[in-house]
Structure formats: C-alpha cells, structure tokens
Coordinates of C-alpha atoms in Angstrom, one line a residue:
X1432 CA -17.1 134.4 14.0
X1433 CA -17.0 130.6 14.2
X1434 CA -16.3 128.4 17.2
X1435 CA -13.8 130.9 18.7
X1436 CA -12.8 134.5 17.9
X1437 CA -10.1 136.8 19.1
X1438 CA -11.3 140.0 20.8
X1439 CA -8.7 142.8 20.5
X1440 CA -8.8 145.9 22.7
X1441 CA -6.5 148.9 23.0
X1442 CA -6.4 151.1 26.0
X1443 CA -4.4 154.3 26.5
X1444 CA -4.0 154.3 30.3
X1445 CA -3.8 151.5 32.9
X1446 CA -7.3 150.8 34.2
X1447 CA -9.7 148.2 35.6
X1448 CA -11.8 147.0 32.7
X1449 CA -14.6 144.5 32.0
X1450 CA -15.0 142.8 28.6
X1451 CA -18.3 141.0 28.3
X1452 CA -20.5 139.5 25.6
X1453 CA -24.3 139.9 25.6
X1454 CA -27.1 138.5 23.5
X1455 CA -29.5 140.8 21.8
X1456 CA -31.9 140.6 24.7
X1457 CA -29.2 142.1 27.0
X1458 CA -28.3 139.0 28.9
X1459 CA -24.6 138.6 29.7
X1460 CA -23.6 135.3 28.2
X1461 CA -19.8 135.6 28.8
X1462 CA -17.5 137.5 31.1
X1463 CA -14.4 137.3 28.9
X1464 CA -12.1 139.4 31.2
X1465 CA -12.5 141.5 34.3
X1466 CA -9.4 143.0 35.8
X1467 CA -6.6 145.6 35.5
X1468 CA -4.9 146.1 32.1
X1469 CA -1.8 148.1 31.4
X1470 CA -1.8 150.5 28.4
X1471 CA -1.4 149.0 25.0
X1472 CA -3.0 146.3 22.8
X1473 CA -4.5 143.2 24.4
X1474 CA -6.1 140.1 22.8
X1475 CA -8.6 137.7 24.4
X1476 CA -9.9 134.4 23.0
X1477 CA -13.6 134.1 23.2
X1478 CA -14.7 130.4 22.8
X1479 CA -18.5 130.1 22.6
X1480 CA -19.4 126.5 22.6
X1481 CA -23.1 126.1 22.1
X1482 CA -24.1 129.6 21.0
X1483 CA -26.7 129.9 18.3
X1484 CA -26.3 131.8 15.0
X1485 CA -27.2 135.4 15.4
X1486 CA -26.1 138.8 16.6
X1487 CA -24.2 139.4 19.8
X1488 CA -22.8 142.5 21.5
X1489 CA -19.3 142.9 22.9
X1490 CA -18.9 145.6 25.6
X1491 CA -15.6 146.9 26.9
X1492 CA -16.2 149.1 30.0
X1493 CA -13.5 151.3 31.6
X1494 CA -13.6 154.1 34.1
X1495 CA -13.2 156.5 31.1
X1496 CA -16.2 155.1 29.2
X1497 CA -17.6 152.2 27.2
X1498 CA -17.2 150.8 23.7
X1499 CA -19.8 148.5 22.2
X1500 CA -19.5 146.5 19.0
X1501 CA -21.7 143.9 17.4
X1502 CA -20.6 140.4 16.3
X1503 CA -22.4 138.0 14.0
X1504 CA -22.1 134.3 14.8
X1505 CA -22.4 132.1 11.7
X1506 CA -21.5 128.4 11.8

C-alpha cells in the first residue's frame, strides 16, 4: 500500500467489531474502526502518514472470531 489504502471487510451478522493495524512487534499503530457494523460489505480508508516501509498486520475482531491479514508498505 502507499500513503493510504482501503481496508474492506465483510460480516455476516450485525456485531461490534474492532479493526486495528499492528506493527510486526505487536504494537497497535492505528485503531481504524471500533463500533457496531450491520451485515454486509464495509470499506475503511487507512491513511498512514509517517509509517516506514515494512510488514504490518490488520486484525478484524468480532464476537464470532478474528481475522488477521498482513500488509506490506512500500513507498
């Protein structure tokens, strides 16, 4: 991703979720969204001014479980 990227999530049932970005040491560097989402597709813009090149982890946590994906920042 470059200076900004769209994070797309899909949930099957209404739930309170948290969408966060972590560095590879496990530190939370961005709380992109925390709140209730209705079922369906959702998109969140993650702007990351000042992040260094490297790997990052995106974590979507819901009461039903967690999904983790890696992102690579290259400028």
